[in-house]
Coordinates of C-alpha atoms in Angstrom, one line a residue:
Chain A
X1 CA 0.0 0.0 0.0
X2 CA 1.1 3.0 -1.1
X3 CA 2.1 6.0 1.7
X4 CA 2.2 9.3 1.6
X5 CA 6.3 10.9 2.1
X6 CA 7.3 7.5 2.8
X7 CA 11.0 8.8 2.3
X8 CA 10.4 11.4 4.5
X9 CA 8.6 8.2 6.9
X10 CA 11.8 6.1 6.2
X11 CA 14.6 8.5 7.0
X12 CA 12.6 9.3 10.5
X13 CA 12.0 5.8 11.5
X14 CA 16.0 4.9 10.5
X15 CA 16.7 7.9 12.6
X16 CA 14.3 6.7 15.6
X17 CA 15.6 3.4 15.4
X18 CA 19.4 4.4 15.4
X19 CA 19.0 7.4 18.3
X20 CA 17.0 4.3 19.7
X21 CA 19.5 1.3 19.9
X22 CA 22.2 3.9 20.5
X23 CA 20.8 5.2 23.9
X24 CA 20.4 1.1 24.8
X25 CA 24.1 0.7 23.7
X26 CA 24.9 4.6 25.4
X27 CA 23.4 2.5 28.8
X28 CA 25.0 -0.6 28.2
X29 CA 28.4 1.3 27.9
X30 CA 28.0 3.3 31.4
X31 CA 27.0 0.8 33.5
X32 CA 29.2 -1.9 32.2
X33 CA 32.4 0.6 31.4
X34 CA 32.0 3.5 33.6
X35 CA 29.9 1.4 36.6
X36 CA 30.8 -1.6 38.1
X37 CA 28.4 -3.8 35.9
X38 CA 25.6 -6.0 36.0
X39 CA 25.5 -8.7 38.8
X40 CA 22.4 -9.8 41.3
X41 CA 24.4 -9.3 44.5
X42 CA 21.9 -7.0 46.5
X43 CA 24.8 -4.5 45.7
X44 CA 25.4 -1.9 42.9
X45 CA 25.6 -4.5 40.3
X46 CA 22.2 -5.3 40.7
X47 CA 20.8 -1.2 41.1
X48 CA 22.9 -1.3 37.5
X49 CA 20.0 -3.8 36.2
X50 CA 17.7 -0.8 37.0
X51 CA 19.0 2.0 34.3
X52 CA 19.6 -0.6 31.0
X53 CA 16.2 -2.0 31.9
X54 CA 14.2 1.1 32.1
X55 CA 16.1 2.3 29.0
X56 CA 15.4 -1.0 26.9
X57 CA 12.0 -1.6 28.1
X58 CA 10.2 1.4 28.8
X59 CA 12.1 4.2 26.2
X60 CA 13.4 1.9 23.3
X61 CA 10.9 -0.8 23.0
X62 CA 7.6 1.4 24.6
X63 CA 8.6 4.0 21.6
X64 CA 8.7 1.2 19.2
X65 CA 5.7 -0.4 20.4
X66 CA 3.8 2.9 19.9
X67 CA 4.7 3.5 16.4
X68 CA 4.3 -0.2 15.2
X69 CA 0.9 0.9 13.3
X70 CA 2.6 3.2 11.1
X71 CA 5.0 1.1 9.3
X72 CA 3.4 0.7 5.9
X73 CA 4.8 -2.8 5.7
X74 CA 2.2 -4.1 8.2
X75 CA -1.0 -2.3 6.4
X76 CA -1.6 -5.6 4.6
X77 CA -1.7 -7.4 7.9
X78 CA -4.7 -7.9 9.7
X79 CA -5.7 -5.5 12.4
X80 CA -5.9 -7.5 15.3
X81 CA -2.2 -9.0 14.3
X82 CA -1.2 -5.3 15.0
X83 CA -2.7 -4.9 18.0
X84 CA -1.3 -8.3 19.3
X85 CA 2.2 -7.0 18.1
X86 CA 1.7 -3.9 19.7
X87 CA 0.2 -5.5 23.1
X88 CA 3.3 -8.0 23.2
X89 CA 5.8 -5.3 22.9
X90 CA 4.1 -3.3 25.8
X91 CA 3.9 -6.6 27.8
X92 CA 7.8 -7.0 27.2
X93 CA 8.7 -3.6 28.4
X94 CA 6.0 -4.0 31.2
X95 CA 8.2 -7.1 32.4
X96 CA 11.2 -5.5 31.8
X97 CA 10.1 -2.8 33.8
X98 CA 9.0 -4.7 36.6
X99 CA 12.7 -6.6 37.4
X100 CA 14.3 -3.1 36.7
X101 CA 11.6 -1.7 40.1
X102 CA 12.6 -5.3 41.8
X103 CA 16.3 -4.3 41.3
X104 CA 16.1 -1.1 42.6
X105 CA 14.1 -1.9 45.8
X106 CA 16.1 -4.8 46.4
X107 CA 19.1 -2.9 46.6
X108 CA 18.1 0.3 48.4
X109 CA 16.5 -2.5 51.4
X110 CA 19.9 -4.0 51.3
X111 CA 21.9 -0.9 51.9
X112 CA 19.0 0.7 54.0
X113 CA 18.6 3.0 51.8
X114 CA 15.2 4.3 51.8
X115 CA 13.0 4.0 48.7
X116 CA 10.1 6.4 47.6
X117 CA 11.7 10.1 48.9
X118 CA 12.9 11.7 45.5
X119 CA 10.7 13.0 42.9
X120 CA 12.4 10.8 40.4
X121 CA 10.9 7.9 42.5
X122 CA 7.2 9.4 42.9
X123 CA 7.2 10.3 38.6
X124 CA 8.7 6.5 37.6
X125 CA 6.1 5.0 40.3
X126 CA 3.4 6.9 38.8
X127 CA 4.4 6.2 35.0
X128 CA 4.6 2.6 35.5
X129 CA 1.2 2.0 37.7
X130 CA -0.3 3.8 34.8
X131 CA 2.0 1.6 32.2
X132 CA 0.3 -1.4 33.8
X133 CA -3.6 0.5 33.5
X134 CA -3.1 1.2 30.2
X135 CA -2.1 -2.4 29.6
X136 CA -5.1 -4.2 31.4
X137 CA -7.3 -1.9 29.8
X138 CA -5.7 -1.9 26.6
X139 CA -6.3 -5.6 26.4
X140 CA -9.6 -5.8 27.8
X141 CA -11.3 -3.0 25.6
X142 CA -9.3 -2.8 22.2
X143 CA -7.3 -6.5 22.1
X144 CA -10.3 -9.0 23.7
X145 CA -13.3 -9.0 21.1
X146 CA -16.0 -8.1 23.7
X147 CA -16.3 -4.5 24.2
X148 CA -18.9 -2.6 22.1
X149 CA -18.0 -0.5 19.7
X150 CA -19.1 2.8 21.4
X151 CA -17.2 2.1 24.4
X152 CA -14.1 1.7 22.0
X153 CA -14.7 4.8 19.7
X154 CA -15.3 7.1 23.1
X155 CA -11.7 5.4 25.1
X156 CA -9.6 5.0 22.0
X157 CA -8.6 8.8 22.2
X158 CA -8.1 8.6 25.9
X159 CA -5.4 5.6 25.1
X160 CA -3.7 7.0 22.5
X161 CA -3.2 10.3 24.7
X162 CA -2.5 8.4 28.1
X163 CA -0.3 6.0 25.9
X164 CA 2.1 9.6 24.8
X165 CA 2.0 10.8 28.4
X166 CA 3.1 7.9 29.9
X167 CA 5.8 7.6 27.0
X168 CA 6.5 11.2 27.6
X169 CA 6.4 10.8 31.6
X170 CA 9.3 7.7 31.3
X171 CA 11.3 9.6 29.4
X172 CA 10.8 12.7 32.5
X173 CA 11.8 10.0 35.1
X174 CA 14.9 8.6 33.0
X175 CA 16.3 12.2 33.0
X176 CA 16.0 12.6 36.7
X177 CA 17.0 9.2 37.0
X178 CA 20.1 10.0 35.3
X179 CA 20.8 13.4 37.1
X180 CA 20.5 11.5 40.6
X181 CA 22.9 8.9 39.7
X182 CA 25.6 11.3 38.5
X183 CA 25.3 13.4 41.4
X184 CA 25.6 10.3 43.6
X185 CA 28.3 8.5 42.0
X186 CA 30.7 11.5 40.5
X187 CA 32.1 12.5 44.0
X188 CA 35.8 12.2 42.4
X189 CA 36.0 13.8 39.8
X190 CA 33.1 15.5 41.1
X191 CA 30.4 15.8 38.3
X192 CA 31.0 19.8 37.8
X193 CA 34.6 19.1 36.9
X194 CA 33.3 17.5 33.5
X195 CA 34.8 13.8 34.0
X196 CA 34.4 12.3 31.0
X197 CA 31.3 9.6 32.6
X198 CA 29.5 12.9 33.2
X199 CA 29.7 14.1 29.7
X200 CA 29.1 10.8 28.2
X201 CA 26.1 10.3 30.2
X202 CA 24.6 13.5 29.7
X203 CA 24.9 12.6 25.9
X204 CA 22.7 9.6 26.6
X205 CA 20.0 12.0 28.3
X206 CA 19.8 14.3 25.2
X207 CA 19.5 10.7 22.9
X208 CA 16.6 9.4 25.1
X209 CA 15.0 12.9 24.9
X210 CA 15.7 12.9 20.8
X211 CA 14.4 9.2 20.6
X212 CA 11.3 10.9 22.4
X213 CA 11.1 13.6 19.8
X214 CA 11.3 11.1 17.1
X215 CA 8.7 9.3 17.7
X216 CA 6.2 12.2 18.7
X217 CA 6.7 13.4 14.8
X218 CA 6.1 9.9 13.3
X219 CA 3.3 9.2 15.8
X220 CA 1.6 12.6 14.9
X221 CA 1.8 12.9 11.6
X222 CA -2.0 12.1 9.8
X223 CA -0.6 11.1 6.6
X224 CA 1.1 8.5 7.9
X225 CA -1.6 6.7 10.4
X226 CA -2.4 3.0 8.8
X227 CA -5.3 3.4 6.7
X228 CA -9.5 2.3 7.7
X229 CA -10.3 -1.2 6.5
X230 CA -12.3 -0.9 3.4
X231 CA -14.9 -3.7 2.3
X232 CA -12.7 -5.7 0.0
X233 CA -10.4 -7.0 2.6
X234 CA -13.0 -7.3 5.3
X235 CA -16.2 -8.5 3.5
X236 CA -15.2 -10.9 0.7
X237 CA -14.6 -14.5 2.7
X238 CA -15.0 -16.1 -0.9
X239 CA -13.0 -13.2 -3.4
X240 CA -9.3 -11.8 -3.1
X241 CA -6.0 -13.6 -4.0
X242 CA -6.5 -17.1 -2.7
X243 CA -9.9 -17.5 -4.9
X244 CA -7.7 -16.0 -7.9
X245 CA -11.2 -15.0 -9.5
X246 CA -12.9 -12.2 -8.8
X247 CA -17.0 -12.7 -9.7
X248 CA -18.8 -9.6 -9.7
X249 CA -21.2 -11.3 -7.0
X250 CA -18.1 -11.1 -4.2
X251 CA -19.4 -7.2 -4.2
X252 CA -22.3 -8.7 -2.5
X253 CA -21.1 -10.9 0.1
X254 CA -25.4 -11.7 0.9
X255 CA -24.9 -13.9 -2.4
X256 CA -23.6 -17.3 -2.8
X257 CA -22.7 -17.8 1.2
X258 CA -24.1 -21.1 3.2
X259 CA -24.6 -20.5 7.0
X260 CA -20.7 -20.7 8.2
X261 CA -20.5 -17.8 5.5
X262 CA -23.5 -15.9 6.7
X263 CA -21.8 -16.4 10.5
X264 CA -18.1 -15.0 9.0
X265 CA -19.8 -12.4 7.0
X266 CA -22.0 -11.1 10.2
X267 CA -19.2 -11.6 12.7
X268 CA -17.0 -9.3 9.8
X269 CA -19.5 -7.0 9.1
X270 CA -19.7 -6.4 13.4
X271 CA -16.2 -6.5 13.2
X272 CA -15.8 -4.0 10.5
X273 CA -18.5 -1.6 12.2
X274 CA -16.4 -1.9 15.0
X275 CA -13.1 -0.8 13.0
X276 CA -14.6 2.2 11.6
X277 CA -15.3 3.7 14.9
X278 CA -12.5 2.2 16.4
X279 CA -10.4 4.5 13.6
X280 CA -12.7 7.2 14.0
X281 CA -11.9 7.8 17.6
X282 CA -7.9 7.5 16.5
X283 CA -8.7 9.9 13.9
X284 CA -10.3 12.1 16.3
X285 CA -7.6 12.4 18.5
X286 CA -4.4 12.9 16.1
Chain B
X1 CA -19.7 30.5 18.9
X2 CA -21.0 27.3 20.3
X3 CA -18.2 24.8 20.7
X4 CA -18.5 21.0 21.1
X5 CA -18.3 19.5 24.7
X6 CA -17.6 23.0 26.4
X7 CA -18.9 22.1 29.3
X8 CA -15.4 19.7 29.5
X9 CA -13.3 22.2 27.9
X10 CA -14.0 24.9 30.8
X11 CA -13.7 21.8 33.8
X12 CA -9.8 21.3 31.8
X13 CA -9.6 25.1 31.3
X14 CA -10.3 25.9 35.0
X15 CA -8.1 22.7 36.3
X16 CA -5.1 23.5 34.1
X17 CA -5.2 27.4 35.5
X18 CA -5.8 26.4 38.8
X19 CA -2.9 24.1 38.4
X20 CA -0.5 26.4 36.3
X21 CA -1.1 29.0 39.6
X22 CA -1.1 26.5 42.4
X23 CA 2.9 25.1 40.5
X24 CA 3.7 29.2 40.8
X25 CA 2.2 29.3 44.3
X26 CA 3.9 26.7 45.2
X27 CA 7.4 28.0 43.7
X28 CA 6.7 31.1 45.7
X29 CA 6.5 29.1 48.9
X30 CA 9.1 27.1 48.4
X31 CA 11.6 29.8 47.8
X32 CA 10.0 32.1 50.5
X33 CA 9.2 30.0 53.3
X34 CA 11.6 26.6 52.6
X35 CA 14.9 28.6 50.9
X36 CA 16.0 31.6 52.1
X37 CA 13.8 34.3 49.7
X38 CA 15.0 36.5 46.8
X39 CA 17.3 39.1 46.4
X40 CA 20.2 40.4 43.8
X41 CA 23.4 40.0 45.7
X42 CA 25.0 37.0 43.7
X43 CA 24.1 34.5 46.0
X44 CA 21.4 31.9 46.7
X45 CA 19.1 34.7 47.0
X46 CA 19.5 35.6 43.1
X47 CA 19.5 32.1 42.6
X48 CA 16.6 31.6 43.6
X49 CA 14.9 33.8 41.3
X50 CA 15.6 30.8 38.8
X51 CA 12.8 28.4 39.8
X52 CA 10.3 31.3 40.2
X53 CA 11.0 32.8 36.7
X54 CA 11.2 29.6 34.7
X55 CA 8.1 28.2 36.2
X56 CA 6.1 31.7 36.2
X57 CA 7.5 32.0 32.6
X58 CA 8.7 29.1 30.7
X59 CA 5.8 26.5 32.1
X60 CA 2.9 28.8 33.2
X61 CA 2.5 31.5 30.8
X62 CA 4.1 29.4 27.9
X63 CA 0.9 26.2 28.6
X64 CA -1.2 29.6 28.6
X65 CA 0.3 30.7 25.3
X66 CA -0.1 27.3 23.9
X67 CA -4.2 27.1 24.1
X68 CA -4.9 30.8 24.1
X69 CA -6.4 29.8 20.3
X70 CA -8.9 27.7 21.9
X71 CA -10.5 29.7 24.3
X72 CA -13.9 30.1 22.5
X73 CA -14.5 33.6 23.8
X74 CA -12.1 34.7 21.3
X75 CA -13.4 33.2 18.4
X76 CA -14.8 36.5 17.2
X77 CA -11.6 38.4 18.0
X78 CA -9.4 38.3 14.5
X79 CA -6.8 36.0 14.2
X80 CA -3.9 38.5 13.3
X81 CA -5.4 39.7 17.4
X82 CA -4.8 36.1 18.6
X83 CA -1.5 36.1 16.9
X84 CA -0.4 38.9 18.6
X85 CA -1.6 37.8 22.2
X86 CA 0.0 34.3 21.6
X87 CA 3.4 36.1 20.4
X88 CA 2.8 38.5 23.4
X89 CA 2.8 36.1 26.1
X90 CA 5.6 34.2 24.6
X91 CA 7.9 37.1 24.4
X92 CA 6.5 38.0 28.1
X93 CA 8.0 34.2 29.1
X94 CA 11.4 34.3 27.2
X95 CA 12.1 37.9 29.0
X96 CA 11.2 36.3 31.9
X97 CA 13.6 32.8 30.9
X98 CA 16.6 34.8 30.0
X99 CA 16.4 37.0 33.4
X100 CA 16.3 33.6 34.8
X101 CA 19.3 32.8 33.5
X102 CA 20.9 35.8 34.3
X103 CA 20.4 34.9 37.5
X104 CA 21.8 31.5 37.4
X105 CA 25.3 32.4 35.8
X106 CA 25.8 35.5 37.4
X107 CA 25.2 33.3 40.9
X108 CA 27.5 30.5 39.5
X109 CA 30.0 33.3 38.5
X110 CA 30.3 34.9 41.9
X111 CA 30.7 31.5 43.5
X112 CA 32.7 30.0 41.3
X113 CA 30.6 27.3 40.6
X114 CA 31.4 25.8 36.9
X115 CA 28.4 26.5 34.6
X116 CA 26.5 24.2 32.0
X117 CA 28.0 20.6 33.8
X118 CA 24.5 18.7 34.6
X119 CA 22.0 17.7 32.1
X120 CA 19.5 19.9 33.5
X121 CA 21.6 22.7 32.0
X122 CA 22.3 21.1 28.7
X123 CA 18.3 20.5 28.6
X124 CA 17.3 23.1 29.7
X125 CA 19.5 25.6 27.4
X126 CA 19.1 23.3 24.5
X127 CA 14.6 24.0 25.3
X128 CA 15.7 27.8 25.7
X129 CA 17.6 28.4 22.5
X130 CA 14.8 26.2 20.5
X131 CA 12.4 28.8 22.0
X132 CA 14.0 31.6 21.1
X133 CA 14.2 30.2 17.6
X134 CA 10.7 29.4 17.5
X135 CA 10.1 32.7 18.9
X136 CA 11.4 34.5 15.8
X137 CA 10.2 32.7 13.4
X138 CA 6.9 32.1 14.5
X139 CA 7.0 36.1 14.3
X140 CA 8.9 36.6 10.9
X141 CA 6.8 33.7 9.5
X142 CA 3.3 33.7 10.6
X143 CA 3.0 36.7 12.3
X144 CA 4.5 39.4 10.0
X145 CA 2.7 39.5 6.7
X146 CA 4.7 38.8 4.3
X147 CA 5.5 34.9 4.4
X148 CA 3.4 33.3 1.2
X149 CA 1.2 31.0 2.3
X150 CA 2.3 28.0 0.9
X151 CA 5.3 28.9 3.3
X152 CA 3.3 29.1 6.0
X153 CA 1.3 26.1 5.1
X154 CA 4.6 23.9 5.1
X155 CA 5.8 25.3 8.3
X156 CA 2.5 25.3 10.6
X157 CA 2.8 21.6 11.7
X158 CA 6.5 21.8 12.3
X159 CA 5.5 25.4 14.5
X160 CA 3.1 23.4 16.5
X161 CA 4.4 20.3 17.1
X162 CA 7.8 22.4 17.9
X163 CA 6.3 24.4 20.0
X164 CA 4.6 21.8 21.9
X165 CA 8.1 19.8 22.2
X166 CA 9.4 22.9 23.5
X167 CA 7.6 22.7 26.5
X168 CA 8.0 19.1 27.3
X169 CA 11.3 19.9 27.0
X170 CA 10.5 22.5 29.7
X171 CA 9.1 20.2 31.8
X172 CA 11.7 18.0 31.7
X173 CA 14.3 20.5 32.7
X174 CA 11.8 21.6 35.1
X175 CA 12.2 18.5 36.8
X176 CA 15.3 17.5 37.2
X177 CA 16.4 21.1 38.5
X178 CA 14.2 20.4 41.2
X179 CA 16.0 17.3 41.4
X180 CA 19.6 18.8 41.5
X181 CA 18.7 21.4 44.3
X182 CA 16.9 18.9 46.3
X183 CA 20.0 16.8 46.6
X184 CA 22.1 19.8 46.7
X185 CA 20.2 21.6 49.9
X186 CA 18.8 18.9 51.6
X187 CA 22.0 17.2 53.7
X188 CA 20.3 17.7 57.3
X189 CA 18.1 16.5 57.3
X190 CA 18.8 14.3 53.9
X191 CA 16.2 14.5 51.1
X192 CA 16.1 10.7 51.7
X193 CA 14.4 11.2 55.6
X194 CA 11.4 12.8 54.3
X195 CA 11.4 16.2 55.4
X196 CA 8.9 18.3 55.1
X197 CA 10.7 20.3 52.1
X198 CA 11.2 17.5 50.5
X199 CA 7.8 16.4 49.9
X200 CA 6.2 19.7 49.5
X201 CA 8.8 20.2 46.2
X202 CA 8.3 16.6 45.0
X203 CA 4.5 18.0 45.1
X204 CA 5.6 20.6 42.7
X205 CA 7.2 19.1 40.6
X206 CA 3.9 16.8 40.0
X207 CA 1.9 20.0 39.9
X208 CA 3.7 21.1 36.8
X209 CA 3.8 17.5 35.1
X210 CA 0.0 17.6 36.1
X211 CA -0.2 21.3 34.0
X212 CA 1.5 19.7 31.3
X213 CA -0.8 17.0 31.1
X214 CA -4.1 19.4 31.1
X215 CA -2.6 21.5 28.5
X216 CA -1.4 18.6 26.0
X217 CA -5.4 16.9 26.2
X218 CA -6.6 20.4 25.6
X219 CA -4.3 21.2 23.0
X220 CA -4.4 17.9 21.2
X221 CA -8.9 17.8 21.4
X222 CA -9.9 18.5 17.5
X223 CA -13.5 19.6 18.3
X224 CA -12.1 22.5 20.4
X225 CA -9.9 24.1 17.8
X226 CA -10.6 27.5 16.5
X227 CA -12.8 27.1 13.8
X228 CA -11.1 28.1 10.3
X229 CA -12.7 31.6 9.1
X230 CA -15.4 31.8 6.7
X231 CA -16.2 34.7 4.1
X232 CA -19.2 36.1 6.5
X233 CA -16.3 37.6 8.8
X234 CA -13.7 38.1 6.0
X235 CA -15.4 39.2 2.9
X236 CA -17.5 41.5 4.2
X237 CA -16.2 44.9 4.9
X238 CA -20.1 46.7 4.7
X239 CA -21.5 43.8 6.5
X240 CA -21.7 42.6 10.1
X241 CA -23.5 44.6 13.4
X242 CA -21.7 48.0 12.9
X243 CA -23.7 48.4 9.7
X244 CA -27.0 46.7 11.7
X245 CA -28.0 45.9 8.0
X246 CA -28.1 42.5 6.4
X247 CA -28.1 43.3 2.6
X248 CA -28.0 39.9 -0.2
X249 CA -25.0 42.0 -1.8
X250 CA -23.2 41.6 1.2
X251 CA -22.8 37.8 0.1
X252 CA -21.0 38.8 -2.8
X253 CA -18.0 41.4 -2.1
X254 CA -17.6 42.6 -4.9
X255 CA -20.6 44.0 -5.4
X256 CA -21.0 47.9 -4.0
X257 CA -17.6 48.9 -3.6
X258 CA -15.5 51.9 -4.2
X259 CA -11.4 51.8 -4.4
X260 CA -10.7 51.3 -0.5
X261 CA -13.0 48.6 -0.1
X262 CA -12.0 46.8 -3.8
X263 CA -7.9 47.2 -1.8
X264 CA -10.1 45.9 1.5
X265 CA -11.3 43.4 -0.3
X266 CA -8.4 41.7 -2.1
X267 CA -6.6 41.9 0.9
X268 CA -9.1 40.2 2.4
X269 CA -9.4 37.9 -0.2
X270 CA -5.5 36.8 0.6
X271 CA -5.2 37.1 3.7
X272 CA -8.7 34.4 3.6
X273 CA -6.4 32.4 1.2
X274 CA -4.0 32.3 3.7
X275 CA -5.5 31.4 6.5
X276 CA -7.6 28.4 5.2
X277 CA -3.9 27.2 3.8
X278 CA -2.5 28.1 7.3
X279 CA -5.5 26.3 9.4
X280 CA -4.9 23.5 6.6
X281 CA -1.4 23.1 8.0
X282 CA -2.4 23.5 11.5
X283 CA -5.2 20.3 11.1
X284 CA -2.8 18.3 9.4
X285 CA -0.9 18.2 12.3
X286 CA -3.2 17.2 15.3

C-alpha cells in the first residue's frame, strides 16, 4: 500500500531506530564501562540492572511499540495481528520494567537506603502504575473482542493520549534518573569538573530525549496513520487472491454464502462496524 | 460560537489554570518559606529567582500561550489579534527565561561554581535556544505578513508540534532542577528522611507535570480548535453589526464597492487564502 512521504517516513524511522538502539548501547556502555556492571548481588551491580532496563523496556521498546501501526509494511496485515504485536511489545517492556523496580528496591533494602523520597521515584512510580492500567485496559477493551464499539470509539482517544503521556512521563523519570545517579556517584571527579562519565552520560540524556522527539513526529503525523479497513479486505470470505477469480457477485457478500459464510460475514460485518469507529476515535484524537 | 463539549473544555480550562497557579504558588512558597527568599546580591538569594521565573514564565505563561487559540470567547476576535496575544505572552516568558538565566550564571560566576556541567543545564539551554528560535520565526513567518502561504502552510505543523516539544522539554528540565537542588540543599536532614521540604517540592514538581498533562489533552482535542474563518467575517467589509443591516449583496463582495474597499477586499481575499492554507497546516498536524 502506497504512503504518503514514505521517504520522509523512512529517514525518521531509521533515525528513531538508530538514536533508539544507541541510547540502549549509550546505557550498556555506562554501567558496564564506567559502573561496576551488571551482577544480582543486593549491591550496585544489581541497582545497574535498573537504568539498562528502564532504558530498553520502557524508552526503546515502549517508543517502538507505539509506532508499530505506522509502518506501511504491516497495512496488509490484519488489524488484530497489529494490535497483538503492539500488546506484546508493551507486555515486554511492562516485564522489563517490573525486574528493573525489583532491582532497585532490592538494593536500596539491602543498603537501608530508603525507597520512595525523591521525585524521580514518585514520577517512575506513577508512570509505571499507569504503564500497567493502560495495559489491562488496553487488552480488555481494544485486544479481547467483547467491548462494544461505542465504548471503543469514546476510550480509544483517551489511550492513545494516556499511551504519549506515559511515554513522555518515562522519558521525565529517566532524565531525573540519570541526574541522581551522576550526582551520587561522580564525588571524584566531582560531576562539575566535567569527567568524561559525566559528559558521556549527559549525551545519553539528550538521545533518550531525541528518541522521544522522534517518535512524537512519526506518531503525529495524519498522513502516515495505517489506513481504515475498506470492504474488499473485510467483506469478501469467498474473493481476493486465494480464490484468484474475482466474480462480480463477491461485491455482494449476501450472495452465494451457506450458514458458516452468513456467521463470517455477520461476525465481519460487526467486526468492521467496530473498525470504523474504532479509527474514527484514532482519527479524532491525532 | 458554540463549541463542542464545552462544558469539559471549561472543567480542563479551569483545572489546568488552577494548576499552572497553584505550581507558581507553590514555587513562591518554596523559595519564601523553605529557601532563604529573593534578592540580587549574587548568592542563593538571586539564585533563587531561577525556579520562580522559569516556572512563572517558561511553564505557566508558555501552557497559557499554547491554548490561548482555543478559548472560544475569542473566536470573534481576528486571528492576526490572537497572533499577537499568543506572540505577546511568549515574548512576556522568554524575557522572563533569559532574566532567569541571568540569574543562574551571574550566581554561579560569583561562586565559582562551573556553569552548564549537569543535564539539566544542557536540557534546559538546549529547550531555551529552540524557543528563542521558535520565537522569531513564528513572528517573521506567521505573524508578520509577508511569508506566502504556501510557506506558511509547510511550516504550521513543524510550529506546533515544535512548539509543543518545547515545552515538554521544559518540563523535563523543570524536573530535574528540582531534582539537582533537592539533593544539593537537603544534607540535614537528607532529602532521603522525608522532610517536610522534600515532599512539599516533590508536590511541585507533580503540579507542573500535572499542567503539562491538562494543557497537552486540551491542546491535542480536535472539536475544540478554533474554527477556520469563513467569508461572513472576512469578505465582508459593509457587513456585520456595525452596519445593523443585512443586505444579499453583502454575500457577494464585490458588489457595491469603491477603491478602498476593492484594496479591502483583495486583501481580504489573501489574507482568507492564507488562513484556510495556514489552518490547513495546522489540522494536518493534530
Amino acid at each position: 500500500m502506497a504512503m504518503e512521504g514514505f521517504r520522509g517516513f523512512l529517514g525518521l524511522l531509521v533515525s528513531a531506530l538508530l538514536v533508539g538502539f544507541l541510547s540502549v548501547i549509550f546505557t550498556l556502555i555506562w554501567i558496564l564501562h564506567y559502573r561496576e556492571g551488571l551482577g544480582w548481588d543486593g549491591g550496585a551491580l544489581e541497582f545497574n540492572w535498573h537504568p539498562v532496563l528502564v532504558v530498553t523496556g520502557f524508552i526503546f521498546i515502549q517508543g517502538i511499540a507505539i509506532i508499530v501501526y505506522r509502518l506501511p509494511w504491516t497495512w496488509k496485515c490484519s488489524k488484530l495481528l497489529m494490535k497483538s504485536i503492539h500488546a506484546g511489545l508493551n507486555t515486554v517492556a511492562a516485564i522489563l520494567v517490573i525486574i528493573s523496580l525489583v532491582a532497585v528496591f532490592d538494593y536500596h533494602n539491602a543498603r537501608n537506603i530508603p525507597n520512595m523520597y525523591s521525585l524521580h521515584s514518585w514520577v517512575g512510580l506513577i508512570a509505571v502504575i499507569l504503564y500497567f492500567l493502560q495495559l489491562v485496559l488496553g487488552f480488555f477493551i481494544f485486544l479481547l473482542p467483547w467491548a462494544p464499539p461505542s465504548l471503543r470509539a469514546v476510550l480509544m482517544p483517551i489511550h492513545v493520549y494516556s499511551g504519549l503521556l506515559i511515554f513522555g512521563t518515562a522519558i521525565v523519570a529517566a532524565l531525573m534518573g540519570i541526574t541522581e545517579k551522576l550526582f551520587f556517584a561522580l564525588t571524584n571527579p566531582a560531576y562539575s569538573s566535567f569527567p568524561p562519565e559525566g559528559v558521556f552520560t549527559n549525551t545519553l540524556g539528550l538521545l533518550i530525549l531525541l528518541f522521544g522527539a522522534l517518535i512524537f513526529w512519526i506518531v503525529t503525523r495524519p498522513q502516515w496513520k495505517r489506513p481504515k479497513e475498506t470492504n474488499s479486505t473485510l467483506l469478501r470470505p469467498n474473493g481476493g487472491t486465494t480464490e484468484g477469480v474475482e466474480s462480480p457477485m463477491a461485491d455482494n457478500p449476501d450472495n452465494n454464502m451457506d450458514k458458516s459464510d452468513s456467521e463470517l460475514n455477520s461476525e465481519g460485518a460487526a467486526r468492521k462496524r467496530n473498525l470504523a469507529l474504532d479509527e474514527a476515535g484514532q482519527r479524532s484524537t491525532m
